[in-house]
């Protein structure tokens, strides 16, 4: 989560927002997650719903053809594009407000997540878009693209203080565990 405020050990300002499901995404003030299946995300070309581990919400929208597009308009000072990486992934070109932000290779030898963050934006309306491309990595076995989610943040300050792992100021995607070893710790699983 993007924050310009430093974390301090001022326990008096710690946020306590427990949840009944430790793996459920928690949302600090000004933060919104929009899953790829949300009607606010618009698509051109052929996309389908796909389950893949690990994904936020358990599924993503999958493209298997170059030239397909997805776009999402939001108001905020920060956006994160959540994509999945696989051994058969291609690449995407990302656009922010119509300007290319570059090409991202989504190949990985193991399934994983990739977050592409754009911060320092004016807190106005923006459009983030991606166009699917052929594989750019010679090890990729296909050109699939898995769009998982968009996170946005409006710049609302996050309070200073020490934070516990169950604080509303943390957002966990899938595959995080709460374990105890001298205290509770959140770890990638």
Short mmCIF file of N, CA, C and O in Angstrom, two decimals, residues 16 25 57 111 135 141 163 180:
data_model
loop_
_atom_site.label_atom_id
_atom_site.label_comp_id
_atom_site.label_asym_id
_atom_site.label_seq_id
_atom_site.Cartn_x
_atom_site.Cartn_y
_atom_site.Cartn_z
N UNK A 16 -6.92 -0.57 14.98
CA UNK A 16 -7.33 -1.94 15.24
C UNK A 16 -8.64 -2.19 14.52
O UNK A 16 -9.66 -1.62 14.87
N UNK A 25 -9.34 -9.45 2.00
CA UNK A 25 -8.73 -8.14 1.83
C UNK A 25 -9.31 -7.14 2.82
O UNK A 25 -10.51 -7.11 3.05
N UNK A 57 -9.76 -12.86 -5.02
CA UNK A 57 -11.13 -13.20 -5.36
C UNK A 57 -11.25 -14.57 -6.02
O UNK A 57 -12.34 -14.98 -6.39
N UNK A 111 3.71 -19.91 -11.15
CA UNK A 111 2.56 -19.00 -11.05
C UNK A 111 2.82 -17.99 -9.94
O UNK A 111 3.30 -18.36 -8.86
N UNK A 135 4.00 -13.17 -26.62
CA UNK A 135 5.04 -13.44 -25.64
C UNK A 135 6.32 -12.74 -26.05
O UNK A 135 6.68 -12.73 -27.23
N UNK A 141 5.50 -20.32 -23.15
CA UNK A 141 4.91 -21.35 -23.99
C UNK A 141 3.59 -20.91 -24.61
O UNK A 141 2.97 -21.68 -25.33
N UNK A 163 1.43 -0.94 13.66
CA UNK A 163 0.27 -1.63 13.11
C UNK A 163 0.41 -3.13 13.34
O UNK A 163 1.48 -3.69 13.16
N UNK A 180 2.01 -18.32 14.37
CA UNK A 180 2.53 -17.85 15.67
C UNK A 180 3.89 -18.46 15.91
O UNK A 180 4.07 -19.66 15.82
#
